[in-house]
C-alpha positions in Angstrom: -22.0 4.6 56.8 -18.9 5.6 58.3 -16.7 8.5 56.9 -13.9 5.7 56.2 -16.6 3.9 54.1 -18.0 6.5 52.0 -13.9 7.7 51.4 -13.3 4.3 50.3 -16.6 4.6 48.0 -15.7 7.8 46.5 -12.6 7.0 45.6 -13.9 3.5 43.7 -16.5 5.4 42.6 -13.8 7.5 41.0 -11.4 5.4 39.6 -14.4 3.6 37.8 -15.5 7.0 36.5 -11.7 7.6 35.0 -11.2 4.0 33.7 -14.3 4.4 31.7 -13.5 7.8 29.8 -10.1 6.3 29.2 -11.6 3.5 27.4 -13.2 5.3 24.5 -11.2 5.7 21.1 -9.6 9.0 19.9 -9.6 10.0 16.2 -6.0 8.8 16.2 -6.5 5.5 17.0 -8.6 5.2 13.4 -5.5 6.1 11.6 -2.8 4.3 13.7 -1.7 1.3 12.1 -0.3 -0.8 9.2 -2.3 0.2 5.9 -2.0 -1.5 2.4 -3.7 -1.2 -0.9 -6.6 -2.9 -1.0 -7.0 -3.1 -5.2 -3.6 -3.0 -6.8 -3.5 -1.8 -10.0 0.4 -1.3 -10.9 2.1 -0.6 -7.5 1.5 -1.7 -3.5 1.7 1.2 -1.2 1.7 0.3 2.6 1.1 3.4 5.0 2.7 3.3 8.4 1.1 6.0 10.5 1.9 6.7 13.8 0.7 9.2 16.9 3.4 12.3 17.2 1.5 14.4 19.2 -2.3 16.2 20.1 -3.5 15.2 16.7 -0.7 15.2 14.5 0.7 11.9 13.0 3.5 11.0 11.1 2.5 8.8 7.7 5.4 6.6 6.6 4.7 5.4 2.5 6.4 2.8 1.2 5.2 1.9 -2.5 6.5 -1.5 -4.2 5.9 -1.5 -8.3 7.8 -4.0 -10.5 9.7 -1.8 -13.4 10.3 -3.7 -16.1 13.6 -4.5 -18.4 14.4 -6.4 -21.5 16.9 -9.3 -20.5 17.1 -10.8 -24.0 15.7 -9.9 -27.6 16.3 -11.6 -30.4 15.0 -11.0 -34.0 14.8 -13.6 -36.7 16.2 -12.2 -40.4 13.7 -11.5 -42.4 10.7 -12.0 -39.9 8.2 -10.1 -37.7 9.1 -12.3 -34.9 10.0 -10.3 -31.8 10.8 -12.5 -29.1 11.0 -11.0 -25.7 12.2 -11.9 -21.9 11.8 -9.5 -19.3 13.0 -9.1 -16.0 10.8 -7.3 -13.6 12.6 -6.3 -10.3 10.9 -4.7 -7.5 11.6 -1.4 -6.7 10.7 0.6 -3.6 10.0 4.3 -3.0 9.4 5.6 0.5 8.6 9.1 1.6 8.0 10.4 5.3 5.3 13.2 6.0 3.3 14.5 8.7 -0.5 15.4 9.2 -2.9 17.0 11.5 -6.6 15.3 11.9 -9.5 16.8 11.8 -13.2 15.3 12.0 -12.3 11.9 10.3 -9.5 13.5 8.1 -5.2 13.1 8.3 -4.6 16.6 6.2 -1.0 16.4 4.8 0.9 19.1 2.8 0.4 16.4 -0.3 -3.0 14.7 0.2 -6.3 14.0 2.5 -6.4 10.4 4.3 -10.5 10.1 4.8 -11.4 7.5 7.3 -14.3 5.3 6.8 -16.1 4.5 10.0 -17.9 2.2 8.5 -16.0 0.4 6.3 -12.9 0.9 8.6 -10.8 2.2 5.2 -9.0 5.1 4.8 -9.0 6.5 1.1 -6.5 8.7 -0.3 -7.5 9.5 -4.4 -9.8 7.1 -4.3 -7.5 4.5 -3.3 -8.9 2.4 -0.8 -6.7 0.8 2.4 -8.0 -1.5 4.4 -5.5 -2.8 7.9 -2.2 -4.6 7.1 -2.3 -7.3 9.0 0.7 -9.8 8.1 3.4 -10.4 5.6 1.2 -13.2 4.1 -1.3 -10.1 2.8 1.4 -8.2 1.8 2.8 -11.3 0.0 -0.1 -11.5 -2.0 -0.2 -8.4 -3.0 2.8 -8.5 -4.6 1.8 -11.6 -6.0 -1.5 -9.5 -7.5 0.9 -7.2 -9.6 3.1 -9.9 -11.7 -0.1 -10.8 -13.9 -1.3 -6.7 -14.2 2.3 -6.0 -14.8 2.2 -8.6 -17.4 -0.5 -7.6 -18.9 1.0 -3.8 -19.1 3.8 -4.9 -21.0 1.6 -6.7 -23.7 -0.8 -3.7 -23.9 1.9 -1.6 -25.1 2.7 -3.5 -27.8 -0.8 -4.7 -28.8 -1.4 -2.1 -31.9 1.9 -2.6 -33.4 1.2 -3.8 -37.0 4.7 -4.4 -38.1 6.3 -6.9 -35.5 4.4 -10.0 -33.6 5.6 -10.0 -30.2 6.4 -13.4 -28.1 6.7 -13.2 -24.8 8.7 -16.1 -24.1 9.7 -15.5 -20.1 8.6 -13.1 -17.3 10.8 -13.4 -14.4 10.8 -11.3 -10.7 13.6 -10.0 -8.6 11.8 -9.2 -5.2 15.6 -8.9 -3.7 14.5 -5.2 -2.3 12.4 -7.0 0.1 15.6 -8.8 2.1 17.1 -5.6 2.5 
């Protein structure tokens, strides 16, 4: 083999040898991503975490829970008839934090993110996430609160032995979302 040959070989031979160890995943790239609540039970938080720097991330929480308001009561004289509307309007609180990982773990001033290698989920208080993918999933989500949320407002009102309670209409303002 000429010099020229064995050059040209070492140098393929190395470029090979770099494309492969850049091909590997970091820690980082576990967390990185879209993340949304996998069970809902009265909100929808979606995580937004992003590389900063060597190890540290920045987590971007948005969480979506319907709050609930009386639009219209009406009491019948001399009855135990409560009739009730309610207007539940999405609200959103967001918050902004960063993170260093270590082994598996995004370590925050507030909370631990653990990453499930297996399950590809990270859990955070024994909330699950699992990948946001598309609006559809986070459309259905939302659509996963209304009958919890419902069923919230009738549990608070299910031991009252004076009044019955009718709930006559349960409407949604998702308006927060267009903004």
């Amino acid at each position: 083999m000429t010099k020229l040959s064995k050059l040209i070989l070492m140098v393929i031979m190395s470029v090979l040898v770099l494309a492969i160890a850049g091909c590997g995943s970091s820690e980082s790239d576990n967390f990185t991503g879209k993340w949304i609540t996998k069970n809902p039970k009265t909100n929808v938080t979606v995580l937004d975490i992003q590389p900063k720097k060597d190890k540290q991330m920045v987590i971007k929480s948005d969480v979506y829970s319907y709050q609930d308001k009386i639009s219209k009561e009406s009491r019948q004289r001399f009855s135990n008839d409560i009739h009730i509307e309610y207007l539940n309007t999405l609200i959103k609180n967001s918050k902004n934090e960063e993170g260093h990982i270590n082994k598996n773990k995004l370590i925050t001033e507030e909370a631990t993110y653990v990453y499930n290698e297996e399950e590809k989920t990270i859990t955070i208080d024994n909330v699950v996430y699992t990948k946001y993918t598309d609006d559809k999933e986070f459309n259905n989500k939302l659509q996963d609160l209304r009958p919890l949320k419902e069923q919230e407002i009738k549990d608070r009102t299910k031991n009252d032995n004076m009044f019955t309670h009718y709930y006559d209409k349960f409407d949604y303002d998702d308006s927060v979302l267009n903004k």
